Coordinates of C-alpha atoms in Angstrom, one line a residue:
M1 CA 63.7 -2.7 -192.1
P2 CA 67.1 -2.4 -193.8
R3 CA 69.5 -5.3 -193.6
K4 CA 72.8 -4.7 -191.8
K5 CA 75.5 -5.2 -194.4
T6 CA 79.2 -5.0 -194.6
Q7 CA 81.3 -4.5 -197.7
R8 CA 82.5 -8.1 -198.0
G9 CA 81.9 -10.2 -201.0
S10 CA 79.3 -9.3 -203.5
E11 CA 76.7 -7.8 -201.1
V12 CA 74.8 -4.7 -202.3
V13 CA 75.8 -1.7 -200.1
L14 CA 75.6 2.0 -200.3
A15 CA 78.6 4.0 -201.5
Q16 CA 81.0 5.2 -198.7
R17 CA 80.5 8.8 -199.8
I18 CA 76.9 8.5 -198.7
L19 CA 77.6 6.6 -195.5
R20 CA 80.2 9.1 -194.3
L21 CA 77.8 12.1 -194.5
N22 CA 76.3 13.6 -191.4
N23 CA 72.6 13.7 -191.1
S24 CA 72.3 17.3 -192.3
D25 CA 74.4 16.7 -195.4
L26 CA 72.7 13.4 -196.0
A27 CA 69.3 15.0 -195.9
E28 CA 70.5 17.5 -198.6
A29 CA 71.9 14.6 -200.7
I30 CA 68.7 12.6 -200.5
A31 CA 66.6 15.6 -201.5
E32 CA 68.9 16.4 -204.4
D33 CA 69.0 12.8 -205.5
S34 CA 65.2 12.5 -205.5
R35 CA 64.6 15.9 -207.2
T36 CA 65.0 14.4 -210.7
C37 CA 62.6 11.5 -210.0
Y38 CA 59.5 13.4 -209.2
P39 CA 57.5 16.4 -210.6
T40 CA 58.8 19.8 -209.5
D41 CA 55.6 20.6 -207.7
Q42 CA 55.9 17.4 -205.6
P43 CA 59.3 17.8 -203.8
S44 CA 60.4 15.3 -201.1
K45 CA 58.8 15.9 -197.7
P46 CA 60.8 16.3 -194.5
L47 CA 59.3 13.1 -193.0
Q48 CA 60.1 11.1 -196.1
I49 CA 63.7 12.3 -196.0
E50 CA 63.9 11.6 -192.2
A51 CA 62.7 8.0 -192.8
V52 CA 65.3 7.5 -195.6
I53 CA 68.1 8.8 -193.3
L54 CA 67.1 6.2 -190.7
L55 CA 67.2 3.4 -193.3
V56 CA 70.7 4.6 -194.4
R57 CA 71.7 4.3 -190.7
L58 CA 70.3 0.8 -190.7
K59 CA 67.5 1.5 -188.3
N60 CA 64.2 -0.3 -188.3
T61 CA 61.7 2.4 -189.2
F62 CA 58.0 2.9 -188.7
A63 CA 56.3 5.5 -190.9
M64 CA 52.9 6.7 -189.7
A65 CA 51.3 9.2 -192.0
G66 CA 47.9 9.8 -193.5
T67 CA 46.7 8.3 -196.8
G68 CA 48.0 10.3 -199.7
F69 CA 51.1 11.4 -197.8
G70 CA 53.5 9.5 -200.1
K71 CA 54.8 6.7 -197.8
S72 CA 55.4 4.5 -200.9
R73 CA 58.1 7.0 -202.0
I74 CA 60.3 6.2 -199.0
P75 CA 61.6 2.9 -200.3
E76 CA 61.9 4.4 -203.8
M77 CA 64.1 7.2 -202.5
Y78 CA 66.2 4.7 -200.6
V79 CA 66.7 2.4 -203.5
H80 CA 67.6 5.3 -205.7
L81 CA 70.7 5.9 -203.5
F82 CA 72.2 2.6 -204.6
A83 CA 74.1 2.1 -207.9
K84 CA 71.7 0.8 -210.5
S85 CA 74.2 -1.7 -211.7
S86 CA 74.2 -3.4 -208.3
K87 CA 70.6 -4.5 -208.8
P88 CA 69.2 -3.9 -205.3
V89 CA 66.0 -5.7 -204.3
V90 CA 63.2 -4.5 -202.0
L91 CA 60.7 -7.0 -200.6
V92 CA 57.2 -5.5 -200.1
L93 CA 54.6 -7.4 -198.1
N94 CA 51.0 -6.6 -199.0
P95 CA 48.0 -7.9 -197.1
L96 CA 46.6 -9.5 -200.3
D97 CA 47.8 -10.7 -203.7
A98 CA 45.6 -8.2 -205.5
L99 CA 47.1 -5.2 -203.8
G100 CA 50.4 -5.4 -205.6
N101 CA 49.1 -4.9 -209.1
N102 CA 48.6 -1.2 -208.9
Q103 CA 51.8 -0.6 -207.0
V104 CA 53.8 -2.5 -209.6
Q105 CA 52.4 -0.2 -212.3
E106 CA 53.4 2.8 -210.2
K107 CA 57.0 1.5 -209.7
M108 CA 57.3 0.8 -213.5
A109 CA 56.2 4.4 -214.1
Q110 CA 59.2 5.5 -212.0
N111 CA 61.5 3.4 -214.2
F112 CA 61.9 0.7 -211.6
T113 CA 61.4 -3.0 -212.3
A114 CA 58.8 -4.7 -210.2
V115 CA 56.8 -7.9 -210.0
N116 CA 53.8 -9.1 -208.0
L117 CA 54.1 -12.7 -206.8
K118 CA 50.8 -14.6 -206.9
K119 CA 50.1 -18.2 -206.2
L120 CA 49.3 -18.9 -209.9
T121 CA 52.1 -16.9 -211.4
F122 CA 55.0 -17.5 -209.0
N123 CA 57.1 -20.3 -210.6
Q124 CA 60.7 -21.4 -210.8
C125 CA 61.3 -19.1 -213.8
V126 CA 60.2 -16.0 -211.9
S127 CA 62.2 -17.2 -208.9
D128 CA 65.4 -17.4 -211.0
E129 CA 64.7 -13.9 -212.4
I130 CA 64.4 -12.5 -208.9
L131 CA 67.6 -14.2 -207.9
R132 CA 69.4 -12.6 -210.8
G133 CA 68.2 -9.2 -209.7
A134 CA 65.8 -8.6 -212.6
Y135 CA 63.3 -6.8 -210.3
N136 CA 64.0 -3.9 -207.9
F137 CA 60.7 -4.3 -206.1
V138 CA 59.1 -7.7 -205.3
Y139 CA 55.5 -7.6 -204.0
L140 CA 54.0 -10.6 -202.3
S141 CA 51.3 -11.4 -199.8
P142 CA 51.6 -13.1 -196.4
E143 CA 50.3 -16.3 -197.9
I144 CA 53.3 -16.4 -200.2
F145 CA 55.8 -15.2 -197.6
L146 CA 54.8 -17.6 -194.9
N147 CA 53.5 -20.7 -196.7
N148 CA 55.2 -21.0 -200.1
E149 CA 58.0 -23.5 -200.1
M150 CA 59.5 -22.1 -203.3
F151 CA 59.7 -18.6 -201.9
T152 CA 61.2 -19.9 -198.6
K153 CA 64.1 -21.4 -200.6
L154 CA 64.5 -18.2 -202.5
Y155 CA 64.4 -16.0 -199.4
F156 CA 67.2 -18.0 -197.6
N157 CA 69.3 -18.2 -200.8
T158 CA 72.7 -16.5 -200.1
K159 CA 72.6 -14.6 -203.5
F160 CA 69.1 -13.2 -202.7
Q161 CA 70.2 -12.1 -199.2
E162 CA 73.1 -10.3 -200.8
R163 CA 70.8 -8.3 -203.0
L164 CA 68.1 -7.7 -200.4
V165 CA 68.5 -4.1 -199.1
L166 CA 65.1 -3.5 -197.6
T167 CA 61.9 -5.3 -196.4
V168 CA 58.8 -3.2 -196.4
V169 CA 55.5 -4.2 -194.6
D170 CA 52.6 -2.3 -196.2
E171 CA 49.5 -1.9 -194.0
A172 CA 51.6 -3.0 -191.0
H173 CA 48.7 -2.5 -188.6
M174 CA 47.2 -5.7 -190.1
I175 CA 50.1 -8.0 -189.3
Y176 CA 48.1 -9.5 -186.4
S177 CA 45.7 -11.0 -188.9
W178 CA 48.5 -13.1 -190.4
G179 CA 48.2 -15.5 -187.4
L180 CA 44.7 -16.5 -188.2
V181 CA 45.8 -19.8 -189.7
A182 CA 47.4 -20.9 -186.5
S183 CA 44.5 -19.7 -184.3
G184 CA 40.9 -20.9 -184.1
K185 CA 39.7 -17.9 -186.0
A186 CA 40.8 -19.5 -189.2
K187 CA 37.6 -21.4 -189.4
K188 CA 35.6 -18.2 -189.7
S189 CA 38.1 -16.6 -192.1
S190 CA 37.5 -16.5 -195.8
A191 CA 41.3 -16.1 -196.4
H192 CA 41.5 -19.4 -198.3
K193 CA 38.4 -18.9 -200.4
R194 CA 38.4 -18.1 -204.0
H195 CA 37.4 -14.5 -203.7
Q196 CA 40.6 -13.2 -202.2
D197 CA 39.3 -9.6 -202.2
K198 CA 37.4 -10.5 -198.9
A199 CA 40.2 -12.4 -197.3
L200 CA 41.6 -9.6 -195.2
F201 CA 38.5 -8.0 -194.0
R202 CA 36.2 -10.6 -192.7
P203 CA 38.5 -11.7 -189.8
L204 CA 38.9 -8.1 -188.8
Y205 CA 35.2 -7.6 -187.9
G206 CA 34.2 -11.1 -187.1
D207 CA 30.5 -11.9 -187.7
M208 CA 29.6 -8.4 -188.7
G209 CA 29.7 -9.4 -192.3
R210 CA 26.5 -11.3 -191.8
R211 CA 24.8 -8.0 -190.9
S212 CA 25.9 -5.9 -193.9
L213 CA 23.4 -4.0 -196.0
K214 CA 21.1 -6.2 -198.0
S215 CA 20.6 -3.9 -200.9
A216 CA 22.4 -1.2 -202.9
D217 CA 19.2 0.7 -203.5
N218 CA 20.4 3.5 -201.2
L219 CA 22.5 4.7 -204.2
L220 CA 19.4 5.4 -206.3
E221 CA 19.0 9.0 -205.0
M222 CA 22.7 9.7 -205.3
F223 CA 22.7 9.9 -209.1
G224 CA 20.7 12.0 -211.6
P225 CA 19.6 10.9 -215.1
Q226 CA 22.1 10.9 -217.9
D227 CA 20.2 13.4 -220.0
Q228 CA 20.8 16.0 -217.2
I229 CA 24.5 15.2 -216.3
P230 CA 26.6 13.4 -218.9
N231 CA 28.9 10.6 -217.8
K232 CA 32.0 12.6 -218.5
S233 CA 30.8 15.3 -216.1
L234 CA 30.3 13.0 -213.1
P235 CA 33.0 13.3 -210.3
P236 CA 35.4 10.4 -210.3
T237 CA 34.0 7.9 -207.8
L238 CA 34.8 4.6 -206.1
V239 CA 32.0 2.5 -204.7
Y240 CA 33.2 -0.1 -202.2
S241 CA 31.3 -3.2 -201.3
G242 CA 32.2 -6.6 -199.8
T243 CA 31.1 -9.4 -202.2
Q244 CA 31.0 -10.2 -205.9
N245 CA 27.2 -10.0 -206.1
T246 CA 27.1 -6.6 -204.4
T247 CA 29.6 -5.1 -206.8
L248 CA 27.3 -6.1 -209.7
Q249 CA 24.2 -5.0 -207.8
V250 CA 25.8 -1.6 -207.3
M251 CA 26.4 -1.2 -211.0
K252 CA 22.8 -2.3 -211.7
V253 CA 21.4 0.4 -209.3
I254 CA 23.6 3.2 -210.6
N255 CA 22.6 2.4 -214.2
Q256 CA 19.0 2.3 -213.2
A257 CA 19.3 5.8 -211.6
R258 CA 21.1 7.1 -214.7
G259 CA 18.4 5.8 -217.0
T260 CA 20.6 3.1 -218.7
P261 CA 19.1 -0.2 -217.6
T262 CA 21.2 -3.3 -218.3
G263 CA 24.2 -1.0 -218.7
E264 CA 26.0 -3.1 -216.0
F265 CA 26.6 -5.8 -218.6
N266 CA 28.3 -3.5 -221.0
P267 CA 32.1 -4.2 -220.8
N268 CA 32.8 -0.8 -222.5
S269 CA 30.5 1.2 -220.3
T270 CA 31.3 4.9 -220.1
L271 CA 29.6 5.1 -216.7
I272 CA 30.8 2.4 -214.4
R273 CA 32.9 -0.8 -214.5
R274 CA 33.8 -3.4 -212.0
Y275 CA 37.1 -4.4 -210.3
H276 CA 37.0 -7.8 -208.5
S277 CA 39.0 -11.0 -208.4
C278 CA 36.3 -12.7 -210.5
T279 CA 36.9 -10.4 -213.4
G280 CA 40.4 -11.7 -214.2
D281 CA 43.8 -10.0 -214.5
L282 CA 43.4 -8.6 -218.0
D283 CA 40.0 -7.1 -217.2
K284 CA 41.4 -5.6 -214.0
E285 CA 44.2 -4.0 -216.0
D286 CA 41.7 -2.6 -218.5
T287 CA 39.6 -1.2 -215.7
V288 CA 42.5 0.5 -214.0
K289 CA 43.9 2.0 -217.3
G290 CA 40.5 3.1 -218.4
F291 CA 39.8 4.9 -215.2
E292 CA 43.2 6.6 -215.3
K293 CA 42.6 7.7 -218.9
K294 CA 39.1 9.1 -217.8
D295 CA 37.2 6.7 -220.1
F296 CA 34.6 6.3 -217.4
P297 CA 34.1 8.1 -214.0
M298 CA 33.2 5.3 -211.6
I299 CA 34.4 1.9 -210.4
S300 CA 32.5 -0.7 -208.4
C301 CA 35.1 -2.6 -206.4
T302 CA 36.0 -4.2 -203.1
M303 CA 38.4 -2.9 -200.5
A304 CA 41.4 -4.6 -202.2
L305 CA 41.5 -2.0 -204.9
G306 CA 41.2 0.8 -202.3
L307 CA 44.2 -0.4 -200.4
G308 CA 46.3 -0.8 -203.5
Q309 CA 45.7 2.4 -205.5
N310 CA 46.9 6.0 -205.1
W311 CA 44.8 7.8 -207.7
K312 CA 44.7 11.6 -207.1
R313 CA 41.6 12.2 -209.3
V314 CA 39.1 10.4 -207.0
R315 CA 36.7 12.9 -205.5
R316 CA 33.9 10.7 -204.1
V317 CA 33.8 7.4 -202.1
F318 CA 30.8 5.3 -201.2
H319 CA 31.2 2.5 -198.7
M320 CA 28.5 -0.1 -198.6
G321 CA 27.9 -2.5 -195.7
C322 CA 30.1 -3.3 -192.7
G323 CA 33.8 -3.4 -192.3
D324 CA 36.6 -2.6 -189.8
P325 CA 36.6 1.1 -188.9
L326 CA 40.3 1.2 -189.6
C327 CA 39.8 -0.1 -193.1
I328 CA 36.8 2.2 -193.7
C329 CA 39.1 5.1 -192.7
Q330 CA 41.5 4.0 -195.4
M331 CA 38.8 3.8 -198.0
M332 CA 37.7 7.3 -197.1
G333 CA 41.3 8.4 -197.7
R334 CA 41.1 7.4 -201.3
C335 CA 39.4 10.6 -202.2
G336 CA 40.7 14.1 -202.0
R337 CA 44.4 13.0 -202.4
D338 CA 45.2 16.0 -204.6
S339 CA 44.7 18.5 -201.8
K340 CA 41.2 19.2 -203.0
P341 CA 38.0 18.5 -201.0
G342 CA 36.7 14.9 -201.1
L343 CA 33.4 13.4 -200.2
A344 CA 32.8 10.0 -198.4
F345 CA 29.4 8.4 -197.9
L346 CA 29.2 5.5 -195.3
F347 CA 25.9 3.6 -195.6
M348 CA 25.0 2.2 -192.2
E349 CA 22.0 0.1 -191.1
P350 CA 19.7 2.2 -188.9
K351 CA 19.3 -0.8 -186.6
R352 CA 21.7 -3.7 -186.5
R353 CA 20.2 -7.0 -185.5
F354 CA 21.9 -8.4 -182.3
G355 CA 24.1 -5.3 -182.3
I356 CA 24.4 -2.3 -180.0
N357 CA 21.8 0.3 -181.0
K358 CA 21.8 2.6 -178.0
I359 CA 24.7 4.6 -176.5
E360 CA 23.7 3.4 -173.0
A361 CA 24.5 -0.2 -173.9
V362 CA 28.1 0.7 -174.9
T363 CA 29.2 0.9 -171.3
K364 CA 28.5 -2.8 -170.8
A365 CA 30.4 -3.9 -173.9
N366 CA 34.1 -4.3 -174.7
K367 CA 34.8 -1.2 -176.7
Q368 CA 37.8 -2.6 -178.5
M369 CA 36.0 -5.6 -180.0
D370 CA 35.5 -5.4 -183.7
N371 CA 31.7 -5.7 -183.6
T372 CA 31.4 -3.1 -180.9
R373 CA 33.6 -0.7 -182.8
M374 CA 31.4 -0.9 -185.9
D375 CA 28.2 -0.5 -183.8
C376 CA 29.6 2.5 -182.1
L377 CA 30.6 4.0 -185.4
A378 CA 27.0 3.8 -186.5
I379 CA 25.5 5.4 -183.4
T380 CA 28.1 7.8 -182.1
P381 CA 27.1 11.5 -182.0
M382 CA 30.7 12.6 -181.8
C383 CA 32.8 14.1 -184.5
L384 CA 33.7 11.4 -187.0
R385 CA 37.1 12.9 -187.8
I386 CA 38.1 12.6 -184.1
A387 CA 36.4 9.2 -183.9
F388 CA 38.5 7.7 -186.7
S389 CA 41.6 9.2 -185.2
M390 CA 40.8 7.7 -181.8
D391 CA 40.2 4.4 -183.4
N392 CA 43.7 4.5 -184.9
L393 CA 45.3 5.6 -181.6
Y394 CA 43.3 3.8 -178.9
G395 CA 41.4 1.1 -180.7
Y396 CA 37.8 2.2 -179.9
I397 CA 35.1 4.6 -181.2
P398 CA 34.1 7.3 -178.7
T399 CA 30.5 7.9 -177.8
N400 CA 30.8 10.4 -175.0
R401 CA 32.2 13.9 -175.2
D402 CA 33.5 13.6 -171.6
D403 CA 36.0 10.9 -172.7
P404 CA 39.5 12.2 -171.8
N405 CA 41.0 10.9 -175.0
Y406 CA 38.3 12.6 -177.0
M407 CA 38.9 15.9 -175.3
K408 CA 42.7 15.5 -175.8
E409 CA 42.3 14.8 -179.5
E410 CA 39.8 17.7 -179.9
Q411 CA 42.2 20.1 -178.3
R412 CA 45.0 18.8 -180.5
E413 CA 43.1 19.6 -183.6
I414 CA 42.4 23.1 -182.3
N415 CA 46.1 23.7 -181.5
E416 CA 47.2 22.4 -184.9
G417 CA 44.7 24.7 -186.7
F418 CA 42.5 22.1 -188.3
P419 CA 39.7 23.4 -190.4
L420 CA 36.1 23.0 -189.1
C421 CA 34.9 19.4 -189.5
K422 CA 31.9 19.0 -191.9
C423 CA 31.0 15.4 -191.1
S424 CA 27.3 14.5 -190.7
N425 CA 27.6 14.7 -186.9
C426 CA 29.3 18.1 -186.8
A427 CA 27.0 19.6 -189.4
P428 CA 23.9 17.5 -189.6
K429 CA 21.6 20.0 -191.4
E430 CA 24.2 20.6 -194.1
A431 CA 24.8 16.9 -194.5
E432 CA 21.1 16.3 -194.9
M433 CA 20.8 19.0 -197.5
L434 CA 23.8 17.6 -199.3
Q435 CA 22.3 14.1 -199.4
K436 CA 19.1 15.4 -200.9
K437 CA 20.9 17.2 -203.7
M438 CA 23.5 14.6 -204.5
S439 CA 21.8 13.8 -207.8
V440 CA 22.8 17.2 -209.2
M441 CA 26.4 17.0 -208.3
D442 CA 29.0 17.1 -211.1
I443 CA 32.6 18.1 -211.5
D444 CA 31.9 21.8 -212.0
N445 CA 29.7 22.3 -208.9
F446 CA 31.4 19.7 -206.7
E447 CA 33.1 22.1 -204.3
A448 CA 30.3 24.7 -204.3
L449 CA 27.8 22.0 -203.4
L450 CA 30.0 20.9 -200.5
D451 CA 30.4 24.4 -199.2
Q452 CA 26.9 25.8 -199.7
P453 CA 24.4 23.0 -200.3
E454 CA 21.6 25.4 -199.3
S455 CA 22.3 27.5 -202.4
F456 CA 21.2 24.7 -204.7
S457 CA 17.5 24.0 -205.4
D458 CA 16.1 20.6 -204.7
P459 CA 16.2 18.3 -207.8
K460 CA 12.9 17.4 -209.4
L461 CA 12.3 13.8 -208.6
V462 CA 10.2 12.1 -211.2
P463 CA 7.7 9.8 -209.4
K464 CA 7.9 6.2 -210.4
K465 CA 5.0 4.8 -212.4
K466 CA 3.1 2.1 -210.7
R467 CA 3.0 -1.2 -212.6
R468 CA -0.2 -3.2 -212.8
A469 CA -0.3 -6.4 -210.8
G470 CA 0.0 -8.5 -213.9
G471 CA 2.9 -6.6 -215.2
H472 CA 1.1 -5.7 -218.5
K473 CA 0.4 -2.4 -220.0
N474 CA -3.1 -0.8 -219.8
H475 CA -5.4 -2.1 -222.5
T476 CA -8.8 -1.5 -223.8
K477 CA -11.0 -4.5 -223.4
A478 CA -12.8 -5.8 -226.5
P479 CA -16.6 -6.5 -226.3
E480 CA -17.5 -9.8 -224.7
E481 CA -19.2 -11.3 -227.7
L482 CA -16.0 -10.6 -229.8
T483 CA -13.7 -12.1 -227.2
N484 CA -15.8 -15.3 -226.9
E485 CA -15.9 -15.7 -230.7
L486 CA -12.1 -15.1 -231.1
A487 CA -11.3 -17.5 -228.2
A488 CA -13.3 -20.2 -229.9
V489 CA -11.6 -19.5 -233.3
L490 CA -8.1 -19.7 -231.7
V491 CA -8.8 -23.0 -230.0
V492 CA -10.0 -24.6 -233.2
E493 CA -7.2 -23.1 -235.3
F494 CA -4.5 -24.3 -232.8
K495 CA -6.1 -27.8 -232.8
N496 CA -5.9 -27.9 -236.6
F497 CA -2.3 -26.5 -236.5
F498 CA -1.3 -29.2 -233.9
C499 CA -2.8 -32.1 -235.9
E500 CA -1.1 -31.0 -239.1
K501 CA 2.2 -30.8 -237.4
Y502 CA 2.1 -34.0 -235.2
G503 CA -0.8 -36.0 -236.7
T504 CA -2.8 -38.1 -234.2
A505 CA -0.1 -38.2 -231.5
T506 CA -1.3 -39.9 -228.3
S507 CA 1.6 -38.8 -226.1
S508 CA 0.5 -35.1 -226.1
L509 CA -2.8 -33.4 -226.8
P510 CA -3.5 -29.9 -228.2
E511 CA -5.3 -28.9 -225.0
E512 CA -2.1 -29.4 -223.0
H513 CA -0.4 -26.6 -225.0
F514 CA -3.2 -24.2 -225.8
A515 CA -6.8 -24.3 -224.4
E516 CA -9.6 -22.0 -223.4
L517 CA -7.7 -20.1 -220.7
E518 CA -4.8 -19.1 -223.1
A519 CA -7.3 -18.3 -225.8
E520 CA -9.3 -16.0 -223.5
N521 CA -6.1 -14.1 -222.5
V522 CA -5.3 -13.4 -226.1
A523 CA -8.9 -12.5 -227.0
E524 CA -9.2 -10.0 -224.2
R525 CA -6.3 -8.0 -225.7
L526 CA -7.7 -8.1 -229.2
N527 CA -7.4 -4.3 -229.7
N528 CA -3.9 -4.0 -228.3
I529 CA -1.9 -6.9 -229.8
Q530 CA 0.8 -5.5 -232.1
G531 CA 3.0 -8.5 -232.7
A532 CA 3.7 -12.2 -232.0
E533 CA 5.9 -11.4 -229.0
E534 CA 2.9 -10.0 -227.1
I535 CA 1.1 -13.2 -227.6
K536 CA 4.1 -15.1 -226.2
D537 CA 3.7 -13.2 -222.9
L538 CA -0.1 -13.7 -222.8
I539 CA 0.1 -17.5 -223.2
G540 CA 3.1 -18.0 -220.9
G541 CA 5.7 -18.7 -223.6
K542 CA 6.1 -20.5 -226.9
T543 CA 5.9 -24.3 -226.8
I544 CA 5.8 -25.2 -230.5
N545 CA 7.7 -23.8 -233.4
A546 CA 5.6 -21.3 -235.5
E547 CA 2.9 -21.3 -232.9
L548 CA 3.1 -17.6 -232.2
E549 CA 3.0 -16.6 -235.8
M550 CA 0.0 -18.8 -236.5
L551 CA -1.9 -17.3 -233.5
Y552 CA -1.0 -13.8 -234.5
N553 CA -2.2 -14.3 -238.1
C554 CA -5.5 -15.6 -236.7
V555 CA -5.8 -12.4 -234.6
V556 CA -5.0 -10.2 -237.6
N557 CA -7.5 -12.0 -239.8
F558 CA -10.2 -11.7 -237.2
Q559 CA -9.5 -8.0 -236.8
K560 CA -9.9 -7.5 -240.5
D561 CA -13.2 -9.4 -240.6
C562 CA -14.6 -7.3 -237.7

């Protein structure tokens, strides 16, 4: 929404030569002015130009377009019409603090100055810089905008109002969640918890968060071993989950599938890294830059990163657990933003406890409630592309083809020449084949596998080796007479070792640390013991310094004598 300004005083206004143009000439001027700012193969779109014209005419403007359309360019094109020396300021409201980081980097890449105001970084010094016009774009969250006393003083300062040329509300459909503090829902909201990545989304689907997926093991079959597909050949992927623990569990499962156990703890992993509020600002910056430079192909993150980034190289998206359908639709839009095909996997529970698990039960429920929408998304047999569109337009997920709104949207897609939908409801057999062959997917065969999954052979799944109940490797058992003799020797040797080390201590006895049971465990593995560490596992851990070495020497000497 642009501020209505006059040419009095020191207010920042557009030049009269621009204001006097008619809409046709103004459209040409806007297109020409923005041509030097963007690549030649990405010219300004008619809808972008139309929105800028409305802003020039001081009209409040709503821009509704799909993810990847380029809505963030509209304020850039508008600000570029002002004289740079006038230092215009655009205020951008994001649902969360974390969402502004990526957009600040984008604006700086376009030679604009930008800052993301956070609770811990917004101080009087930054406020003074904004007042002087040091930043063209100021990003902040509703928490700062509504509840920060310092920003309130800045916002109503006359000098700031003179520089303010535009206020942008990003993700405007979520404005209603701002009122949670004043309503009773605030008690169930995590908006004031430490993990701000979750603050926006829990209120939007109520108690559904308690019924999210319990495990990320579903990802195991999605990735092949590293010796078959190198990390650099994997399609760029984002894996969304809702909590700090789940983001780490996702990394653990993917590393397990790739044959690189404990790789989730490698900060320089060339496979997958994490983006979460707990990782810190510097680590977040390293993760974003590393992904942009193609140092690694995957990020395990929460939805905050999904709403804040505009990467064009992302080809796959995995969404774990529950969430608002509208937010899930936005996460799906993170892939395929370069006009190439994208692939989105939504992991749903087959049966939701206390949820709606049959289509017949939907008629008795309120379709527009958050929990009902998520349940309907999991069970609907309708086209998912139309379902998400209807959720955006009417606030519910269709479950019946006779729905008038469904029929209307279906006909609209036909009239507009939409390509055939390939979702799992429209093409179930192809989707099932694709899921089975996901482990062989790489950058080179990505589109071919999407178009013709039947032309690829099923991957050879290596059966897992069953572990023994005790967790130990197979071993050959020594003869009973030898094990009995060795067990007796070990007990005597440990008693002598203990007495030499502690004397005749009365507070602790040798039998409390090593007795017949531990000695028998060691003696039974006489033919398989290769080092002191194996003895540690057999006796339940080391309790005394040099104990393991002493016992291992006894075993070695006994083997020699045999």
